[in-house]
mmCIF file of C-alpha atoms in Angstrom:
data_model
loop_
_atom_site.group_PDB
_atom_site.id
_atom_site.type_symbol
_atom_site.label_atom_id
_atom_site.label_comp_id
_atom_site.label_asym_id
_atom_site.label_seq_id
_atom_site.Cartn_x
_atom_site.Cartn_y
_atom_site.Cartn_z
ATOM 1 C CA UNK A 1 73.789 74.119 195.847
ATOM 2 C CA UNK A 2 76.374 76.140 193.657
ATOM 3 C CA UNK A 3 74.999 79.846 193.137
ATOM 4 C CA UNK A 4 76.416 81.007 189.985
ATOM 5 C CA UNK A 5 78.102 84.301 189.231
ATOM 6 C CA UNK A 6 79.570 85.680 186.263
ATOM 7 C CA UNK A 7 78.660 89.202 184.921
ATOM 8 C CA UNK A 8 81.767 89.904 183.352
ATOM 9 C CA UNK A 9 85.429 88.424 181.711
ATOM 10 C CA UNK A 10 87.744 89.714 184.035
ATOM 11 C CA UNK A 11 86.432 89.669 187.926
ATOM 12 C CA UNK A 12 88.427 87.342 189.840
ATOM 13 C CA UNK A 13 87.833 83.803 189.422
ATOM 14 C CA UNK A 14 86.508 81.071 191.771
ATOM 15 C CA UNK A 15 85.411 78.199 189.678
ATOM 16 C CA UNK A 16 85.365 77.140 186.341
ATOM 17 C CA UNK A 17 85.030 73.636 184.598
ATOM 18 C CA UNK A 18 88.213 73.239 182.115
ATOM 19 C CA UNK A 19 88.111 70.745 179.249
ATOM 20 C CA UNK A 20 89.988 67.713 179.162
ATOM 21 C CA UNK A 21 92.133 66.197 176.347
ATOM 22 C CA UNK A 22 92.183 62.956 177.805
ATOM 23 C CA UNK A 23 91.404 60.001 175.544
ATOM 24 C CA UNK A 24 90.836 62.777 173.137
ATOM 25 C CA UNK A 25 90.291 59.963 169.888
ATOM 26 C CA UNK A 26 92.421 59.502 166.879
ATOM 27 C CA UNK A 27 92.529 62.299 164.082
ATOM 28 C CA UNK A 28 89.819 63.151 162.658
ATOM 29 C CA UNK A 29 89.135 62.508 158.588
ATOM 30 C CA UNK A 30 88.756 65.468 156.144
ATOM 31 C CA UNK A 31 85.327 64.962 155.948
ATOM 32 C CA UNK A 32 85.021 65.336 159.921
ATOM 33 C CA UNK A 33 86.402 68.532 160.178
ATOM 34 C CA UNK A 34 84.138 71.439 161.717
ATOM 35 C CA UNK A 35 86.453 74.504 161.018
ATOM 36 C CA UNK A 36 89.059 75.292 158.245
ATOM 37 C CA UNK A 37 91.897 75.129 160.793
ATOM 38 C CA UNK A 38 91.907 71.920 162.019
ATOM 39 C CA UNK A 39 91.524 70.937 158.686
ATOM 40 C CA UNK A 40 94.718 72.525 157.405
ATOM 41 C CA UNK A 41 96.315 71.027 159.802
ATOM 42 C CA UNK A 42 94.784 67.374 159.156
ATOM 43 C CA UNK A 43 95.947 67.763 155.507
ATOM 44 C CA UNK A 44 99.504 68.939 156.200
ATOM 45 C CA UNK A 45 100.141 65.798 159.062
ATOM 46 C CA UNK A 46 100.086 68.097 161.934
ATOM 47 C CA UNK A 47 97.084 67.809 163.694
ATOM 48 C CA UNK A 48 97.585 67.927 167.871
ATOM 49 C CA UNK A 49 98.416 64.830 169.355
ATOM 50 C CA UNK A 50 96.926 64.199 172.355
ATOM 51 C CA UNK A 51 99.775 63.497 174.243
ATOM 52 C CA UNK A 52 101.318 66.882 173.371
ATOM 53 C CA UNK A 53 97.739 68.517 174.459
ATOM 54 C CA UNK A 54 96.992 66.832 178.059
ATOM 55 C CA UNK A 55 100.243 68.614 179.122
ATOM 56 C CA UNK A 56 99.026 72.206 177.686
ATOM 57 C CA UNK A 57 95.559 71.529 179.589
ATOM 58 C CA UNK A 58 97.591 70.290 182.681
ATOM 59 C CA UNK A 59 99.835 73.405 182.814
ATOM 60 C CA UNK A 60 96.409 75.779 182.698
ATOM 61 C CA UNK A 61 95.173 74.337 185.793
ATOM 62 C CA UNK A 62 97.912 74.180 187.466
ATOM 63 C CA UNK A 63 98.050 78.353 187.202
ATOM 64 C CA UNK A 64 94.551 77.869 188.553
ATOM 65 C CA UNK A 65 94.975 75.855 191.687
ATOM 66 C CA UNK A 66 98.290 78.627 192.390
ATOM 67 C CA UNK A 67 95.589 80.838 192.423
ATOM 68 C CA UNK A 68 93.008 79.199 194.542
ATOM 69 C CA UNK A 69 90.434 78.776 191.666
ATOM 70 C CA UNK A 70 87.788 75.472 191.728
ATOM 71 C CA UNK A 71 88.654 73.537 188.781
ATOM 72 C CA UNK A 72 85.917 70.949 187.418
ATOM 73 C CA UNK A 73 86.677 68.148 184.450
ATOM 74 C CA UNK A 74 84.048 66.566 182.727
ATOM 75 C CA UNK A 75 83.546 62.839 182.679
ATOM 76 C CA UNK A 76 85.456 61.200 180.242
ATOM 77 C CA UNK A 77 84.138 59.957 177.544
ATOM 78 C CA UNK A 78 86.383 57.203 175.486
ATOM 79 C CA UNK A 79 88.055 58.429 172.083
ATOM 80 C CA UNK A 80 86.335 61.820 171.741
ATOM 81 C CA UNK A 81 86.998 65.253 171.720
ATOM 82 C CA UNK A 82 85.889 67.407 175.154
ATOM 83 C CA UNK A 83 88.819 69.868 175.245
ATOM 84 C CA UNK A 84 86.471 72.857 174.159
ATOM 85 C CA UNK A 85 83.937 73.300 176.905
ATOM 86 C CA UNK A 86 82.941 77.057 176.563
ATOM 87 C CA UNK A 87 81.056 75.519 173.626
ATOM 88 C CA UNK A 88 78.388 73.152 175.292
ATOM 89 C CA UNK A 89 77.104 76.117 178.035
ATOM 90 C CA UNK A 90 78.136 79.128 180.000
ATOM 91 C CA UNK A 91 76.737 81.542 182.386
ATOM 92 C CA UNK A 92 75.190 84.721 182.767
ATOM 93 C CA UNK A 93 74.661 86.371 185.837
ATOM 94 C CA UNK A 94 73.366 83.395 187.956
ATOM 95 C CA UNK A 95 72.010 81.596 185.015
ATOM 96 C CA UNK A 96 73.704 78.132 183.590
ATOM 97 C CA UNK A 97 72.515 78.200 179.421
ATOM 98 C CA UNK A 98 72.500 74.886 177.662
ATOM 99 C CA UNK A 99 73.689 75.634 174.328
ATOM 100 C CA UNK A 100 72.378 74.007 171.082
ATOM 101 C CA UNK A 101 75.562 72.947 169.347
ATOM 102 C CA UNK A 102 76.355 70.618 166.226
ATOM 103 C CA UNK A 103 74.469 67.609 166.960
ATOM 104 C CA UNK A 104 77.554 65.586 167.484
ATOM 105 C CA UNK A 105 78.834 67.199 170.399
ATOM 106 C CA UNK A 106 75.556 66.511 172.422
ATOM 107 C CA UNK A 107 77.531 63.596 174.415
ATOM 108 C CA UNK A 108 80.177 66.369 175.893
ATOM 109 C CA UNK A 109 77.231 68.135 177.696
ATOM 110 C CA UNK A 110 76.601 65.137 179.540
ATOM 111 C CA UNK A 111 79.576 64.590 180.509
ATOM 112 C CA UNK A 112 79.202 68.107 182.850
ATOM 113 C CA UNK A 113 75.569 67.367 183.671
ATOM 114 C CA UNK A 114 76.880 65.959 187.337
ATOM 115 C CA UNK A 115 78.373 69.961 187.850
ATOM 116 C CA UNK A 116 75.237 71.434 186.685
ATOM 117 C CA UNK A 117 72.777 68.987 188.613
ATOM 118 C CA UNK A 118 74.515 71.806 191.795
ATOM 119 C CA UNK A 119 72.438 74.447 190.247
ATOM 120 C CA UNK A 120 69.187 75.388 191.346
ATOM 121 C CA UNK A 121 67.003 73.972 188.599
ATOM 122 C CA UNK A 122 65.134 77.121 187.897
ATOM 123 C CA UNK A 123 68.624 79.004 186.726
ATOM 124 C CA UNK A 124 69.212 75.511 184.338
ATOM 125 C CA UNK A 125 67.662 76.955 180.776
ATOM 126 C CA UNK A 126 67.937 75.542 177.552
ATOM 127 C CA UNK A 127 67.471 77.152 174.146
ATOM 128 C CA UNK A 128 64.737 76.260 172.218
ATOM 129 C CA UNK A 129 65.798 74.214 169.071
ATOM 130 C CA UNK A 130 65.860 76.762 166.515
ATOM 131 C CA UNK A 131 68.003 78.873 168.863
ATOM 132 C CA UNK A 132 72.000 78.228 167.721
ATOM 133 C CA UNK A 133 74.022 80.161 170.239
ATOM 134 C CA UNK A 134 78.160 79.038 171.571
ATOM 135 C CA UNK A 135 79.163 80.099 174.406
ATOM 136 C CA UNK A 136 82.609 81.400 172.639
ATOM 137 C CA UNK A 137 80.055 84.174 170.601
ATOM 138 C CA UNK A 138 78.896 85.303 174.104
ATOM 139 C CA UNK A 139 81.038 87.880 175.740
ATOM 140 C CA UNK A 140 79.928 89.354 178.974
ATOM 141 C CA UNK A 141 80.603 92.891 180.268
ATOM 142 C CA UNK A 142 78.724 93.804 183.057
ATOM 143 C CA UNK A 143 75.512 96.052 181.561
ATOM 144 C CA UNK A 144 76.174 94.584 178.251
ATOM 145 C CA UNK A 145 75.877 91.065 176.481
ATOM 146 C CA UNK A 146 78.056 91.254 173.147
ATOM 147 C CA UNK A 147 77.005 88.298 171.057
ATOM 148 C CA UNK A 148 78.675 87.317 167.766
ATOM 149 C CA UNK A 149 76.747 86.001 164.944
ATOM 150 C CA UNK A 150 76.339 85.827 161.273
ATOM 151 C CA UNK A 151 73.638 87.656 159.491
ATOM 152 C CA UNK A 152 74.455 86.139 156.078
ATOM 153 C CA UNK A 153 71.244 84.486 153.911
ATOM 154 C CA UNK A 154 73.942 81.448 153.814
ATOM 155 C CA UNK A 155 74.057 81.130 157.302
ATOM 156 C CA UNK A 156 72.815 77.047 157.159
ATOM 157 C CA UNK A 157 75.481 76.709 154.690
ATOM 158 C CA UNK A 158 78.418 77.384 157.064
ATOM 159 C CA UNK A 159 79.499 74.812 159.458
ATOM 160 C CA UNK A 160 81.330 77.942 161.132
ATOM 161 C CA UNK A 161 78.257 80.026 161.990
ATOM 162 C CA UNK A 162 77.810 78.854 165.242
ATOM 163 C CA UNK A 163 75.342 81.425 166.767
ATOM 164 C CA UNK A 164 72.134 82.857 164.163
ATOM 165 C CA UNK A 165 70.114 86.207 164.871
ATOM 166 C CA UNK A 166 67.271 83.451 166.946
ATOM 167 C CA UNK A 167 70.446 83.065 169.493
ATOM 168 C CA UNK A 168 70.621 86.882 169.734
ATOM 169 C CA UNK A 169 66.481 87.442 170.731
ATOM 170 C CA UNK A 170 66.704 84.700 173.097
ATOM 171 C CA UNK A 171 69.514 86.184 175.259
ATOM 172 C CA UNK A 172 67.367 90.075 174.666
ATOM 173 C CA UNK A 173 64.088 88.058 175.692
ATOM 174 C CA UNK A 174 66.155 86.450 178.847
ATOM 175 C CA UNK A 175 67.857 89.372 179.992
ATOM 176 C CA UNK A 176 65.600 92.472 179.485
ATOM 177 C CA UNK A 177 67.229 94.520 181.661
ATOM 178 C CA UNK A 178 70.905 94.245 179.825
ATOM 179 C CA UNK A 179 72.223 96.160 176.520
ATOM 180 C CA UNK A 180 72.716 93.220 174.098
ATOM 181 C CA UNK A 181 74.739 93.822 171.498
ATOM 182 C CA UNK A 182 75.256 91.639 168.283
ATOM 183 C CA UNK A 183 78.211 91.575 166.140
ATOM 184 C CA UNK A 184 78.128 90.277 162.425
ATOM 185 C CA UNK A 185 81.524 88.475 162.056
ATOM 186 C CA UNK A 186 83.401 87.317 159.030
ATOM 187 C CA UNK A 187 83.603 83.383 158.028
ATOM 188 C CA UNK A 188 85.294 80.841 156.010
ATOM 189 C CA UNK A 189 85.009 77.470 155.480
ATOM 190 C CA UNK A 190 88.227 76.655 154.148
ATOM 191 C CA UNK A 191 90.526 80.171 155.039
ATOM 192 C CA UNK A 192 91.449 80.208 158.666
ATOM 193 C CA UNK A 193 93.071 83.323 158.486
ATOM 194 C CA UNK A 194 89.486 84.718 157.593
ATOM 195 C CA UNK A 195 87.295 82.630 159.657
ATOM 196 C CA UNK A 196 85.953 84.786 162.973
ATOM 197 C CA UNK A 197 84.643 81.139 164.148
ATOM 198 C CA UNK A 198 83.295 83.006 167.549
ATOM 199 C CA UNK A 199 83.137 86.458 168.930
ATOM 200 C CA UNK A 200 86.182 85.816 170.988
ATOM 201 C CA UNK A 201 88.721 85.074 168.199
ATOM 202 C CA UNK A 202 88.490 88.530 167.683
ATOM 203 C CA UNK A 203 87.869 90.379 171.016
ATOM 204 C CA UNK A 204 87.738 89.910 173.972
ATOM 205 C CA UNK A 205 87.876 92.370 177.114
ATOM 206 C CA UNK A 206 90.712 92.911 179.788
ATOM 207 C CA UNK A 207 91.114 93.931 182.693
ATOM 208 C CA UNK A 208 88.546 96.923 183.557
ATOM 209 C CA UNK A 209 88.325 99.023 180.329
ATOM 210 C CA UNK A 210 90.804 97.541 177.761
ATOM 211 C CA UNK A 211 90.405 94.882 174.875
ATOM 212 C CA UNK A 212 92.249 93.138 172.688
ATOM 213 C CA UNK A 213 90.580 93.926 169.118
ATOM 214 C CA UNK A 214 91.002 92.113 165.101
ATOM 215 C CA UNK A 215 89.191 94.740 162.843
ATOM 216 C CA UNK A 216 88.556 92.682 160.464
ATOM 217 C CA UNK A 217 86.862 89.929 162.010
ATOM 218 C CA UNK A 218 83.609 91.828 161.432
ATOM 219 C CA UNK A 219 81.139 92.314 158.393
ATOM 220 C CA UNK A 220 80.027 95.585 159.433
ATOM 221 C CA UNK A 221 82.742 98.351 160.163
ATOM 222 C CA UNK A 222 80.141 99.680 161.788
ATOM 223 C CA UNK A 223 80.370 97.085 164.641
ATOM 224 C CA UNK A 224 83.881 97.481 164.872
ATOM 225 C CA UNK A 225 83.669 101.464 165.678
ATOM 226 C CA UNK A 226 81.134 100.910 168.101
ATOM 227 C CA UNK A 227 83.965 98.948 170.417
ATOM 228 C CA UNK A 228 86.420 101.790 169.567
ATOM 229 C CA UNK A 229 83.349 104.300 170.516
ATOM 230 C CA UNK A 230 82.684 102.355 173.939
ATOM 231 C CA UNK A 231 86.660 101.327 174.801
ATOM 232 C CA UNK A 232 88.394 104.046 173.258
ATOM 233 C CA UNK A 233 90.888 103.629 170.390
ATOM 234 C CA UNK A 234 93.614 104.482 173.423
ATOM 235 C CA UNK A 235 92.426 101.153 175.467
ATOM 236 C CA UNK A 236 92.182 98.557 172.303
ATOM 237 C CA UNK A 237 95.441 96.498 171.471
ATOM 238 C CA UNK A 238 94.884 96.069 167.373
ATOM 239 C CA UNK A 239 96.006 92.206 166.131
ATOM 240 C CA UNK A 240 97.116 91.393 162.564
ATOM 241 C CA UNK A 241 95.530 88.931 160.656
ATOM 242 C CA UNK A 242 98.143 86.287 161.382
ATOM 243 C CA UNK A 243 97.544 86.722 165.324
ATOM 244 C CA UNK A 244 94.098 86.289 164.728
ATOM 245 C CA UNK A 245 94.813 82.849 162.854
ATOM 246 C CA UNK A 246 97.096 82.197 166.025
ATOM 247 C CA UNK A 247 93.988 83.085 168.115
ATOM 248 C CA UNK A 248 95.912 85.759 170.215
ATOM 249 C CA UNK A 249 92.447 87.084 171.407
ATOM 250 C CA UNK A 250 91.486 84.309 173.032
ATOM 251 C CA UNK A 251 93.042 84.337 176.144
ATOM 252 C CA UNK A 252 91.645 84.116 179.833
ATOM 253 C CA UNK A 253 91.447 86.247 182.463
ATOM 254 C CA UNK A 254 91.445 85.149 186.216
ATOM 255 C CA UNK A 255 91.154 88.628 187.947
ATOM 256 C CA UNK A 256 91.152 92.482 186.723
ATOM 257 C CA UNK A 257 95.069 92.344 186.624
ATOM 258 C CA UNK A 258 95.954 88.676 186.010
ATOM 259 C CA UNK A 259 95.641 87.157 182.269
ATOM 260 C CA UNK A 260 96.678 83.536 181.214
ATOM 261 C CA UNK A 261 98.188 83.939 177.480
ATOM 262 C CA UNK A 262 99.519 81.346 175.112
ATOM 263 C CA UNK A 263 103.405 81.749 176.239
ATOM 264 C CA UNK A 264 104.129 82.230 171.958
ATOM 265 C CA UNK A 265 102.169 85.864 172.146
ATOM 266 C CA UNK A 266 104.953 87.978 172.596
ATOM 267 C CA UNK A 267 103.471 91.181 171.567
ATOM 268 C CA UNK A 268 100.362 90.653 173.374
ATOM 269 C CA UNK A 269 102.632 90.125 176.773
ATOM 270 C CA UNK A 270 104.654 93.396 176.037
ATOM 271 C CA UNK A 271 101.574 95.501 175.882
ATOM 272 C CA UNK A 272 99.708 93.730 179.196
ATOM 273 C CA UNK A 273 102.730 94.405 181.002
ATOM 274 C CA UNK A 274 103.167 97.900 179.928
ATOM 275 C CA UNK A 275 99.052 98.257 180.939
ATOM 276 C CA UNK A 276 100.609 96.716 184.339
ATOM 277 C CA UNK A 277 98.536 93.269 184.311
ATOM 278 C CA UNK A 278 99.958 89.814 185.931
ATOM 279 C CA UNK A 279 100.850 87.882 182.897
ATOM 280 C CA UNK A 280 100.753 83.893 183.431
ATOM 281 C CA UNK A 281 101.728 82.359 180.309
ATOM 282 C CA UNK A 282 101.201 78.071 179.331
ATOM 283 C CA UNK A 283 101.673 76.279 176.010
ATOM 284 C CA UNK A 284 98.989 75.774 174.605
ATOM 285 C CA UNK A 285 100.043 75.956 170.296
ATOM 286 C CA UNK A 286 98.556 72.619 169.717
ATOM 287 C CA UNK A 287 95.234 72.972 170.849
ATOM 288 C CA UNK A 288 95.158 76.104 168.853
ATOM 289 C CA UNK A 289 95.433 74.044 165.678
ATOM 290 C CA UNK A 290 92.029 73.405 166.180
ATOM 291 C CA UNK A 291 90.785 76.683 166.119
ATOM 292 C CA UNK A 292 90.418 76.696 169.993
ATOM 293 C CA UNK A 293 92.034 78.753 172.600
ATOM 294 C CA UNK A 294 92.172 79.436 176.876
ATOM 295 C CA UNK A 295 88.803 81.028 176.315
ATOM 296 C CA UNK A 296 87.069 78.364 174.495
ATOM 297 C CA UNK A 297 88.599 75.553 176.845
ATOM 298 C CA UNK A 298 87.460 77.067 179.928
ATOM 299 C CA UNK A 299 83.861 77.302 181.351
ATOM 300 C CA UNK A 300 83.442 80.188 184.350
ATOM 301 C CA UNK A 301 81.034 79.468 186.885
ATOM 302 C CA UNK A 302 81.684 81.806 189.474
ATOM 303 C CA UNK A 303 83.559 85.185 189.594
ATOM 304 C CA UNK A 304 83.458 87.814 192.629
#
């Protein structure tokens, strides 16, 4: 049996399942698009190929096996899209969640089901229908559960809401003994650069008490100074709008001092090596045309 562990983002790394852009399907249509970037890019011509996006995903584990980290793929499945596996499930503490995601997406959680069937069945949950939660809107750090989610009266109307207030009671109700916190975040359907899609594409922890921060990615300024309250204003790195469009939050740590980054963030890199970190950088500029990044490819089983 495989006894999950993951309390935080940033304790090192033993095993993780990584997404595959294998057989990844042709473009999708307008119509198919679930987030404003990938649709920008599937008007302008320029949406990923995936032989430009295997490589990206190839070069990722490759930093993982250097350093000693468990990779699982999922099963392929023929023509479809499976690069973004933090969506379909993720862990807390010892406990695999099942998420509820768009309906069409069901397929890629089978394709992982053979990983999962290593779990101890009674640490295999799975929301109850009404619960929407993504595993990219859950961000784990140690005491506390941050959870991003949209507390608009629209909230059915927007394909980008991924995670709704039921999501947030669930996780309270599952883990009584943690602070969850929820985070009303800003979406778009049709302006990337103002679309908080998850939690993560606009913070995200590093290391042991920094972050990496887009102010306005949330609704509620309050939310925002409660991060500055519990990092410190001295221990957040602030991104501009057009970093958050380039998804420069979502990066991936493998241990307190080592970060993967997209190798295009140069201002992120100065700052992580001035804070003293590891920095392991990969391509990775065409999967991020679909609104995806290291975080939301990768799916952390266990950390030390």
């Amino acid at each position: 049996m495989m006894h999950l562990n993951v309390t935080n983002e940033t304790s090192r790394l033993r095993a993780l399942v990584v997404g595959t852009a294998v057989s990844n399907g042709p473009t999708p249509t307008i119509q198919e698009a679930y987030d404003p970037k990938s649709l920008e890019h599937i008007k302008a011509g320029t949406y990923p190929l995936e032989k430009d996006m295997v490589p990206e995903m190839e070069a990722l584990c490759a930093i993982f096996e250097k350093y000693g980290v468990t990779v699982y793929r999922p099963e392929l499945i023929e023509d479809y899209n499976q690069i973004f596996s933090r969506d379909i499930g993720f862990v807390i503490g010892d406990t695999f969640i099942w998420a509820n995601i768009l309906p069409d997406r069901e397929r890629e959680q089978a394709a992982i089901q053979y990983i999962v069937n290593n779990v101890e069945p009674s640490k295999v949950v799975k929301a109850p229908e009404e619960v929407h939660i993504e595993g990219g809107d859950v961000i784990l750090w140690d005491d506390y559960i941050f959870i991003g989610t949209y507390k608009g009266e629209d909230y059915k109307d927007y394909i980008t809401a991924r995670t709704n207030m039921q999501g947030v009671n669930f996780i309270k109700t599952l883990f009584p003994d943690k602070i969850v916190k929820e985070f009303d975040l800003v979406k778009s359907r049709t302006e990337a650069r103002d679309n908080a899609l998850h939690l993560d594409c606009c913070f995200q922890p590093v290391g042991k008490d920094k972050a990496v921060i887009y102010k306005d990615g949330f609704r509620d300024e309050a939310d925002y100074n409660y991060l500055v309250n519990l990092f410190g204003n001295e221990n957040l790195f602030h991104i501009t709008r057009d970093e958050m469009y380039d998804m420069t939050s979502n990066f991936f740590s493998i241990d307190t001092d080592v970060v993967v980054i997209e190798k295009g963030f140069t201002r992120l890199k100065s700052w992580l090596l001035e804070k003293g970190f590891t920095v392991e950088e990969v391509p990775y500029a065409e999967i991020a045309k679909q609104e995806g990044l290291l975080r939301c490819s990768t799916l952390p089983l266990i950390r030390d």
